[in-house]
């Protein structure tokens, strides 16, 4: 099969990373943490509206090797990025770390804020999650650091402890890396179970993750697979898109007189006088209903309904929420034409990845069709990966 991005074998990757760590930092790592990327099956732009999301953890993951230091310094390097970050741990915090290292060093700061006594550390990062593809390499990096440091200090890796770690990782990303994030990515990376999706409910007073439930998928038994296509495009011109949509949803909720769009109903939304706010709210209200519908259909083994919900979700993001782009529309339409039960863009939008629900014996045909369609349209060749629902972050 062509152009499938492999997750790599964790134990082999860890052996190589330990050797690199020794060569670079001059000490054997005390331990190696691993955390997965994720793909959201359905529920887009619903998290900050008090809604539902349904991500799965990818087999593709980020490894972080760690050796402690006794001088309170922190050094971070990555096999995927240039440069070494080095600072005194006490100097790490919001506004003090530039570039990619903020995602790693920010976690040390956020754990310290939670009262964890974090020692100086040398860290080395290696990932098979594509960076910036909407598959959450950022949360994978944060969560791998969080798990490694927590194990080093003998901290709590129970489900409750993992929720606290997820909160620390969210603070690292929003406050130190300066990228607002809703909490889905960190929760699924730290709490996923193999074979299952994670239903997360954001209907909480402060907008953080509330109730959660593992939804067994049984994909293999159903002869199905999840195929992710990374379009490798990021439309920089619309970088403000995420903030704009958040603000529009806030205005729609205000016009409807509700705290969040989770409290809105479709009849009220259709009566909104402003056509733009009406379309934005219609996406959110419909999308939350589609997440519930997908969970019910999965439980009933009704995969046709799941596929149709994917297609409806994509149309809603394309037409009402206006966060798709030509490459995503092409990947989705081609996958469905080539035999997928359904497909949709996934992640924040304006580029990134799509996810398709495909009969296992059609995967190769779908990959070939999407490659051909992109070549014919003059787009850069996309990448593909199999999103086999995988385990949460842990030590290797
Ligand atoms: P996504 O999370 O969808 O991959 P983001 O923009 O949220 O996209 O996060 C990507 C950023 O995270 C990268 O640009 C980089 O700054 C940082 N990052 C993630 N993984 C790594 C890595 N392995 N090495 C260095 N930086 C990384
Ligand atoms: Mg991210």
Tab-separated table of C-alpha atoms and ligand atoms in Angstrom:
chain	number	residue	atom	x	y	z
A	1	UNK	CA	0.000	0.000	0.000
A	2	UNK	CA	1.246	3.480	-0.865
A	3	UNK	CA	1.674	6.692	1.138
A	4	UNK	CA	0.408	5.437	4.509
A	5	UNK	CA	2.101	7.157	7.428
A	6	UNK	CA	3.130	4.401	9.864
A	7	UNK	CA	2.947	4.898	13.640
A	8	UNK	CA	6.170	2.958	14.259
A	9	UNK	CA	6.741	0.354	16.942
A	10	UNK	CA	6.881	2.072	20.318
A	11	UNK	CA	9.537	-0.169	21.847
A	12	UNK	CA	11.859	0.184	18.826
A	13	UNK	CA	11.330	3.944	18.759
A	14	UNK	CA	12.107	4.142	22.486
A	15	UNK	CA	15.359	2.213	22.075
A	16	UNK	CA	16.492	4.681	19.403
A	17	UNK	CA	15.370	7.671	21.466
A	18	UNK	CA	17.269	6.450	24.544
A	19	UNK	CA	20.447	6.198	22.452
A	20	UNK	CA	19.885	9.706	21.016
A	21	UNK	CA	19.229	11.049	24.510
A	22	UNK	CA	22.485	9.586	25.799
A	23	UNK	CA	24.416	11.004	22.836
A	24	UNK	CA	22.869	14.453	23.147
A	25	UNK	CA	22.577	14.987	26.907
A	26	UNK	CA	25.339	12.673	28.165
A	27	UNK	CA	23.094	10.731	30.531
A	28	UNK	CA	20.775	7.765	30.253
A	29	UNK	CA	17.120	8.786	30.424
A	30	UNK	CA	15.406	7.736	33.652
A	31	UNK	CA	12.234	7.024	31.713
A	32	UNK	CA	10.341	7.562	28.465
A	33	UNK	CA	6.771	8.872	28.303
A	34	UNK	CA	4.448	8.268	25.352
A	35	UNK	CA	1.259	10.118	24.415
A	36	UNK	CA	-0.946	9.710	21.332
A	37	UNK	CA	-2.282	12.238	18.852
A	38	UNK	CA	-6.015	12.109	18.172
A	39	UNK	CA	-8.628	12.398	15.504
A	40	UNK	CA	-12.057	13.754	16.311
A	41	UNK	CA	-14.757	11.517	14.805
A	42	UNK	CA	-17.509	14.108	15.133
A	43	UNK	CA	-18.353	17.213	17.174
A	44	UNK	CA	-16.464	20.157	15.691
A	45	UNK	CA	-16.434	23.623	17.299
A	46	UNK	CA	-18.807	22.214	19.912
A	47	UNK	CA	-16.375	22.142	22.860
A	48	UNK	CA	-16.385	25.898	23.532
A	49	UNK	CA	-20.188	25.888	23.105
A	50	UNK	CA	-20.739	23.510	26.032
A	51	UNK	CA	-21.304	20.619	23.619
A	52	UNK	CA	-20.138	17.087	22.882
A	53	UNK	CA	-17.089	15.705	21.050
A	54	UNK	CA	-16.097	12.138	20.150
A	55	UNK	CA	-12.338	11.751	19.528
A	56	UNK	CA	-10.197	8.610	19.323
A	57	UNK	CA	-6.504	8.317	20.219
A	58	UNK	CA	-4.217	7.523	17.283
A	59	UNK	CA	-1.566	4.796	17.219
A	60	UNK	CA	0.770	7.644	16.199
A	61	UNK	CA	2.381	9.149	19.263
A	62	UNK	CA	5.022	11.397	20.750
A	63	UNK	CA	7.783	9.993	22.933
A	64	UNK	CA	9.670	12.102	25.462
A	65	UNK	CA	12.808	10.798	27.172
A	66	UNK	CA	13.693	12.421	30.470
A	67	UNK	CA	16.713	12.577	32.725
A	68	UNK	CA	16.555	14.585	35.956
A	69	UNK	CA	19.097	17.300	36.817
A	70	UNK	CA	20.036	18.599	40.239
A	71	UNK	CA	20.682	22.228	39.225
A	72	UNK	CA	17.112	23.316	38.387
A	73	UNK	CA	17.865	23.779	34.701
A	74	UNK	CA	15.673	22.565	31.889
A	75	UNK	CA	16.859	21.647	28.388
A	76	UNK	CA	14.524	20.514	25.600
A	77	UNK	CA	15.317	19.259	22.094
A	78	UNK	CA	13.227	17.534	19.433
A	79	UNK	CA	14.062	15.233	16.552
A	80	UNK	CA	11.381	17.123	14.585
A	81	UNK	CA	12.534	20.690	15.237
A	82	UNK	CA	15.593	22.897	15.144
A	83	UNK	CA	17.233	24.392	18.187
A	84	UNK	CA	17.678	23.614	21.842
A	85	UNK	CA	15.689	25.379	24.523
A	86	UNK	CA	17.556	25.958	27.767
A	87	UNK	CA	16.540	27.945	30.841
A	88	UNK	CA	16.366	27.940	34.604
A	89	UNK	CA	13.086	26.224	35.532
A	90	UNK	CA	12.104	29.180	37.748
A	91	UNK	CA	12.213	31.453	34.691
A	92	UNK	CA	9.758	29.338	32.648
A	93	UNK	CA	6.223	30.685	32.458
A	94	UNK	CA	3.751	32.672	30.342
A	95	UNK	CA	5.607	34.952	27.933
A	96	UNK	CA	9.092	33.547	28.592
A	97	UNK	CA	9.348	30.682	26.092
A	98	UNK	CA	9.343	31.192	22.315
A	99	UNK	CA	8.476	28.608	19.690
A	100	UNK	CA	7.759	24.905	19.905
A	101	UNK	CA	9.561	24.317	23.226
A	102	UNK	CA	6.779	26.249	24.991
A	103	UNK	CA	4.519	23.181	24.639
A	104	UNK	CA	7.033	21.062	26.596
A	105	UNK	CA	8.458	23.602	29.076
A	106	UNK	CA	4.960	25.013	29.636
A	107	UNK	CA	3.894	21.700	31.160
A	108	UNK	CA	6.705	21.916	33.748
A	109	UNK	CA	5.406	25.372	34.705
A	110	UNK	CA	1.758	24.229	34.822
A	111	UNK	CA	2.607	21.218	37.013
A	112	UNK	CA	4.545	23.502	39.357
A	113	UNK	CA	1.445	25.738	39.482
A	114	UNK	CA	-0.515	22.661	40.636
A	115	UNK	CA	1.922	22.265	43.515
A	116	UNK	CA	4.070	19.492	42.034
A	117	UNK	CA	7.763	19.786	42.928
A	118	UNK	CA	9.339	19.558	39.482
A	119	UNK	CA	13.113	19.064	39.303
A	120	UNK	CA	15.373	20.291	36.507
A	121	UNK	CA	15.235	17.942	33.510
A	122	UNK	CA	16.752	17.196	30.127
A	123	UNK	CA	14.066	16.210	27.599
A	124	UNK	CA	14.273	14.788	24.101
A	125	UNK	CA	11.160	14.578	21.900
A	126	UNK	CA	10.329	12.290	18.983
A	127	UNK	CA	6.939	12.024	17.271
A	128	UNK	CA	5.157	10.111	14.529
A	129	UNK	CA	2.126	12.437	14.779
A	130	UNK	CA	2.291	14.821	11.820
A	131	UNK	CA	2.836	18.369	13.112
A	132	UNK	CA	0.134	20.952	12.453
A	133	UNK	CA	-2.180	18.522	10.619
A	134	UNK	CA	-5.101	18.864	13.027
A	135	UNK	CA	-4.148	15.559	14.706
A	136	UNK	CA	-2.959	17.209	17.898
A	137	UNK	CA	0.771	16.794	17.923
A	138	UNK	CA	0.682	19.677	20.419
A	139	UNK	CA	-1.324	17.755	23.041
A	140	UNK	CA	0.719	14.598	22.347
A	141	UNK	CA	3.876	16.538	23.209
A	142	UNK	CA	2.376	18.092	26.344
A	143	UNK	CA	0.877	14.844	27.614
A	144	UNK	CA	4.064	12.841	27.019
A	145	UNK	CA	5.978	15.386	29.123
A	146	UNK	CA	3.236	15.370	31.772
A	147	UNK	CA	3.251	11.579	32.112
A	148	UNK	CA	7.056	11.370	32.191
A	149	UNK	CA	7.414	14.057	34.884
A	150	UNK	CA	4.552	12.612	36.939
A	151	UNK	CA	6.117	9.151	36.874
A	152	UNK	CA	9.499	10.636	37.844
A	153	UNK	CA	8.106	12.337	40.952
A	154	UNK	CA	5.875	9.365	41.869
A	155	UNK	CA	2.690	11.304	41.137
A	156	UNK	CA	-0.872	10.181	40.464
A	157	UNK	CA	-1.612	8.483	37.127
A	158	UNK	CA	-5.101	7.300	38.116
A	159	UNK	CA	-8.044	8.569	36.031
A	160	UNK	CA	-8.494	11.452	38.496
A	161	UNK	CA	-4.782	12.232	38.349
A	162	UNK	CA	-4.915	12.161	34.566
A	163	UNK	CA	-7.737	14.710	34.560
A	164	UNK	CA	-5.513	17.023	36.604
A	165	UNK	CA	-2.657	16.435	34.155
A	166	UNK	CA	-4.978	17.255	31.247
A	167	UNK	CA	-5.850	20.546	32.942
A	168	UNK	CA	-2.136	21.327	33.379
A	169	UNK	CA	-1.499	20.591	29.702
A	170	UNK	CA	-4.358	22.887	28.677
A	171	UNK	CA	-2.788	25.692	30.743
A	172	UNK	CA	0.607	25.021	29.161
A	173	UNK	CA	-0.854	25.322	25.660
A	174	UNK	CA	-3.082	28.344	26.243
A	175	UNK	CA	-0.947	30.318	28.696
A	176	UNK	CA	2.663	29.451	27.808
A	177	UNK	CA	2.429	28.480	24.110
A	178	UNK	CA	-0.282	31.138	23.652
A	179	UNK	CA	-2.641	28.913	21.636
A	180	UNK	CA	-6.204	28.799	23.028
A	181	UNK	CA	-7.357	25.171	23.302
A	182	UNK	CA	-10.610	23.624	24.487
A	183	UNK	CA	-9.384	20.558	26.376
A	184	UNK	CA	-10.549	17.750	24.071
A	185	UNK	CA	-7.057	16.927	22.795
A	186	UNK	CA	-5.433	16.588	26.205
A	187	UNK	CA	-8.361	14.618	27.668
A	188	UNK	CA	-8.354	11.987	24.919
A	189	UNK	CA	-4.561	11.694	24.891
A	190	UNK	CA	-4.555	10.986	28.645
A	191	UNK	CA	-7.812	9.036	29.063
A	192	UNK	CA	-8.506	7.060	25.860
A	193	UNK	CA	-8.959	3.295	25.825
A	194	UNK	CA	-7.900	1.075	22.930
A	195	UNK	CA	-10.746	0.168	20.580
A	196	UNK	CA	-12.960	2.946	21.875
A	197	UNK	CA	-13.826	6.572	21.201
A	198	UNK	CA	-14.116	9.003	24.104
A	199	UNK	CA	-17.373	10.920	24.467
A	200	UNK	CA	-16.637	14.196	26.244
A	201	UNK	CA	-19.261	16.618	27.513
A	202	UNK	CA	-18.234	20.263	27.928
A	203	UNK	CA	-21.460	21.359	29.598
A	204	UNK	CA	-19.689	22.684	32.700
A	205	UNK	CA	-19.647	26.038	34.486
A	206	UNK	CA	-16.079	26.867	33.403
A	207	UNK	CA	-16.137	25.193	29.974
A	208	UNK	CA	-13.729	22.421	30.974
A	209	UNK	CA	-14.266	18.685	30.378
A	210	UNK	CA	-17.197	17.358	32.431
A	211	UNK	CA	-18.721	13.892	32.031
A	212	UNK	CA	-16.840	11.403	29.925
A	213	UNK	CA	-17.632	7.945	28.608
A	214	UNK	CA	-15.714	5.380	26.574
A	215	UNK	CA	-17.701	4.235	23.540
A	216	UNK	CA	-16.576	0.807	22.341
A	217	UNK	CA	-16.390	0.921	18.536
A	218	UNK	CA	-15.870	-2.687	17.427
A	219	UNK	CA	-14.558	-1.459	14.065
A	220	UNK	CA	-12.605	-4.588	13.265
A	221	UNK	CA	-15.588	-6.818	13.995
A	222	UNK	CA	-17.647	-4.656	11.641
A	223	UNK	CA	-14.975	-4.932	8.924
A	224	UNK	CA	-14.418	-1.163	9.029
A	225	UNK	CA	-11.461	1.182	9.393
A	226	UNK	CA	-10.918	4.876	10.031
A	227	UNK	CA	-8.786	6.468	7.351
A	228	UNK	CA	-7.312	9.916	7.991
A	229	UNK	CA	-6.155	12.109	5.117
A	230	UNK	CA	-3.786	14.957	5.944
A	231	UNK	CA	-4.307	17.492	3.144
A	232	UNK	CA	-1.026	19.210	4.135
A	233	UNK	CA	-2.612	22.588	3.642
A	234	UNK	CA	-3.018	25.322	6.174
A	235	UNK	CA	-4.735	28.448	4.947
A	236	UNK	CA	-2.764	31.104	6.775
A	237	UNK	CA	-4.985	33.904	5.428
A	238	UNK	CA	-7.847	32.755	7.591
A	239	UNK	CA	-5.794	32.157	10.754
A	240	UNK	CA	-8.232	34.370	12.629
A	241	UNK	CA	-11.040	31.964	11.679
A	242	UNK	CA	-11.120	30.115	14.985
A	243	UNK	CA	-11.439	33.299	17.040
A	244	UNK	CA	-14.069	34.675	14.640
A	245	UNK	CA	-16.218	31.549	14.964
A	246	UNK	CA	-15.938	31.591	18.747
A	247	UNK	CA	-17.054	35.216	18.823
A	248	UNK	CA	-19.941	34.555	16.411
A	249	UNK	CA	-21.150	31.637	18.561
A	250	UNK	CA	-21.006	33.907	21.606
A	251	UNK	CA	-23.096	36.526	19.806
A	252	UNK	CA	-25.610	33.894	18.675
A	253	UNK	CA	-25.980	32.593	22.256
A	254	UNK	CA	-26.494	36.142	23.468
A	255	UNK	CA	-29.151	36.809	20.807
A	256	UNK	CA	-30.912	33.600	21.891
A	257	UNK	CA	-30.652	34.508	25.573
A	258	UNK	CA	-28.782	31.326	26.548
A	259	UNK	CA	-25.482	30.791	28.427
A	260	UNK	CA	-24.113	28.583	25.672
A	261	UNK	CA	-25.399	27.167	22.385
A	262	UNK	CA	-25.804	23.831	24.199
A	263	UNK	CA	-28.956	25.395	25.653
A	264	UNK	CA	-30.295	26.506	22.245
A	265	UNK	CA	-32.890	24.591	20.217
A	266	UNK	CA	-33.258	24.425	16.469
A	267	UNK	CA	-36.589	26.265	16.355
A	268	UNK	CA	-35.077	29.221	18.214
A	269	UNK	CA	-32.003	29.167	15.986
A	270	UNK	CA	-34.084	29.191	12.790
A	271	UNK	CA	-35.904	32.285	14.062
A	272	UNK	CA	-32.671	34.289	14.543
A	273	UNK	CA	-32.930	37.440	12.388
A	274	UNK	CA	-29.199	37.616	11.536
A	275	UNK	CA	-28.552	35.050	8.741
A	276	UNK	CA	-24.851	34.660	9.616
A	277	UNK	CA	-25.488	33.957	13.303
A	278	UNK	CA	-28.353	31.658	12.300
A	279	UNK	CA	-26.033	29.539	10.159
A	280	UNK	CA	-23.264	29.432	12.779
A	281	UNK	CA	-25.695	28.388	15.535
A	282	UNK	CA	-27.409	25.860	13.262
A	283	UNK	CA	-24.081	24.100	12.800
A	284	UNK	CA	-23.389	23.897	16.537
A	285	UNK	CA	-26.885	22.747	17.553
A	286	UNK	CA	-27.041	20.208	14.709
A	287	UNK	CA	-23.511	18.988	15.393
A	288	UNK	CA	-24.229	18.258	19.067
A	289	UNK	CA	-27.287	16.251	17.983
A	290	UNK	CA	-25.171	14.398	15.430
A	291	UNK	CA	-22.636	13.395	18.125
A	292	UNK	CA	-25.435	11.868	20.209
A	293	UNK	CA	-26.842	10.206	17.103
A	294	UNK	CA	-23.469	8.685	16.225
A	295	UNK	CA	-23.004	7.308	19.749
A	296	UNK	CA	-26.443	5.678	19.580
A	297	UNK	CA	-25.835	4.297	16.083
A	298	UNK	CA	-22.395	2.893	17.043
A	299	UNK	CA	-23.944	1.174	20.021
A	300	UNK	CA	-26.610	-0.339	17.746
A	301	UNK	CA	-24.018	-1.340	15.127
A	302	UNK	CA	-25.787	0.890	12.594
A	303	UNK	CA	-22.750	2.055	10.638
A	304	UNK	CA	-24.786	3.410	7.716
A	305	UNK	CA	-26.246	6.030	10.043
A	306	UNK	CA	-22.762	6.876	11.333
A	307	UNK	CA	-21.542	7.417	7.777
A	308	UNK	CA	-24.513	9.653	6.917
A	309	UNK	CA	-23.864	11.715	10.066
A	310	UNK	CA	-20.249	12.242	8.933
A	311	UNK	CA	-21.485	13.494	5.555
A	312	UNK	CA	-24.097	15.794	7.135
A	313	UNK	CA	-21.464	17.129	9.553
A	314	UNK	CA	-19.143	17.956	6.680
A	315	UNK	CA	-21.882	19.755	4.733
A	316	UNK	CA	-22.709	21.769	7.851
A	317	UNK	CA	-19.067	22.816	8.330
A	318	UNK	CA	-18.735	23.664	4.647
A	319	UNK	CA	-21.994	25.597	4.178
A	320	UNK	CA	-23.137	26.887	7.586
A	321	UNK	CA	-19.936	27.180	9.629
A	322	UNK	CA	-17.730	27.929	6.582
A	323	UNK	CA	-14.514	26.355	7.871
A	324	UNK	CA	-13.759	23.919	5.049
A	325	UNK	CA	-11.588	24.464	1.963
A	326	UNK	CA	-11.256	23.007	-1.543
A	327	UNK	CA	-8.766	20.305	-0.508
A	328	UNK	CA	-10.918	19.074	2.404
A	329	UNK	CA	-14.066	19.079	0.247
A	330	UNK	CA	-12.238	17.064	-2.406
A	331	UNK	CA	-10.826	14.528	0.081
A	332	UNK	CA	-14.299	13.997	1.577
A	333	UNK	CA	-16.220	13.762	-1.719
A	334	UNK	CA	-13.638	11.434	-3.275
A	335	UNK	CA	-13.551	9.116	-0.262
A	336	UNK	CA	-17.344	8.724	-0.371
A	337	UNK	CA	-17.345	8.160	-4.153
A	338	UNK	CA	-14.644	5.496	-3.727
A	339	UNK	CA	-16.621	3.515	-1.166
A	340	UNK	CA	-16.396	5.201	2.251
A	341	UNK	CA	-19.612	5.017	4.308
A	342	UNK	CA	-19.001	8.629	5.213
A	343	UNK	CA	-16.266	11.233	5.563
A	344	UNK	CA	-15.814	14.691	7.049
A	345	UNK	CA	-13.204	17.289	7.731
A	346	UNK	CA	-11.918	17.058	11.301
A	347	UNK	CA	-10.263	19.597	13.584
A	348	UNK	CA	-10.525	23.354	13.538
A	349	UNK	CA	-10.775	23.653	9.756
A	350	UNK	CA	-9.298	25.804	6.949
A	351	UNK	CA	-6.949	22.903	6.138
A	352	UNK	CA	-5.661	19.978	8.160
A	353	UNK	CA	-7.199	16.530	7.923
A	354	UNK	CA	-10.330	14.615	7.023
A	355	UNK	CA	-11.536	11.311	8.462
A	356	UNK	CA	-13.395	8.609	6.525
A	357	UNK	CA	-15.228	5.492	7.701
A	358	UNK	CA	-14.186	2.869	5.169
A	359	UNK	CA	-14.814	-0.877	4.681
A	360	UNK	CA	-11.386	-2.409	5.427
A	361	UNK	CA	-11.199	-3.924	1.954
A	362	UNK	CA	-11.814	-0.514	0.321
A	363	UNK	CA	-9.036	1.401	2.104
A	364	UNK	CA	-6.510	0.943	-0.654
A	365	UNK	CA	-9.003	2.014	-3.323
A	366	UNK	CA	-9.980	5.132	-1.350
A	367	UNK	CA	-6.328	6.108	-0.822
A	368	UNK	CA	-5.617	5.678	-4.547
A	369	UNK	CA	-8.712	7.667	-5.555
A	370	UNK	CA	-7.854	10.569	-3.226
A	371	UNK	CA	-4.248	10.645	-4.455
A	372	UNK	CA	-5.460	10.714	-8.062
A	373	UNK	CA	-8.048	13.418	-7.397
A	374	UNK	CA	-5.471	15.648	-5.667
A	375	UNK	CA	-2.993	15.176	-8.524
A	376	UNK	CA	-5.689	15.979	-11.102
A	377	UNK	CA	-6.669	19.135	-9.211
A	378	UNK	CA	-3.038	20.241	-8.961
A	379	UNK	CA	-2.949	19.944	-5.150
A	380	UNK	CA	0.101	18.778	-3.215
A	381	UNK	CA	-0.006	14.993	-2.561
A	382	UNK	CA	-1.846	14.293	0.708
A	383	UNK	CA	-0.709	11.852	3.407
A	384	UNK	CA	-2.862	9.085	4.847
A	385	UNK	CA	-2.881	7.164	8.084
A	386	UNK	CA	-4.994	4.483	9.698
A	387	UNK	CA	-6.634	5.779	12.873
A	388	UNK	CA	-6.845	2.487	14.776
A	389	UNK	CA	-8.331	3.603	18.136
A	390	UNK	CA	-5.397	3.334	20.537
A	391	UNK	CA	-4.387	3.568	24.181
A	392	UNK	CA	-3.858	6.663	26.310
A	393	UNK	CA	-0.535	8.150	27.348
A	394	UNK	CA	1.739	6.076	29.556
A	395	UNK	CA	5.332	5.148	30.219
A	396	UNK	CA	6.997	3.065	27.544
B	1	LIG	P1	-1.515	20.051	15.846
B	1	LIG	O1	-1.678	19.970	17.307
B	1	LIG	O2	-2.788	19.819	15.113
B	1	LIG	O3	-0.417	19.193	15.306
B	1	LIG	P2	-0.720	22.704	16.568
B	1	LIG	O4	-0.460	23.939	15.806
B	1	LIG	O5	-1.677	22.759	17.693
B	1	LIG	O6	-1.119	21.568	15.512
B	1	LIG	O7	0.630	22.157	17.186
B	1	LIG	C1	1.749	21.977	16.374
B	1	LIG	C2	2.959	22.608	17.043
B	1	LIG	O8	3.314	21.840	18.214
B	1	LIG	C3	4.195	22.563	16.183
B	1	LIG	O9	4.223	23.663	15.298
B	1	LIG	C4	5.272	22.643	17.233
B	1	LIG	O10	5.407	23.971	17.714
B	1	LIG	C5	4.710	21.814	18.374
B	1	LIG	N1	5.136	20.395	18.275
B	1	LIG	C6	4.326	19.320	18.253
B	1	LIG	N2	5.046	18.165	18.172
B	1	LIG	C7	6.337	18.522	18.161
B	1	LIG	C8	7.568	17.792	18.076
B	1	LIG	N3	7.602	16.463	17.978
B	1	LIG	N4	8.718	18.508	18.092
B	1	LIG	C9	8.696	19.852	18.164
B	1	LIG	N5	7.578	20.582	18.247
B	1	LIG	C10	6.403	19.941	18.237
B	2	LIG	MG1	-2.837	21.269	18.522
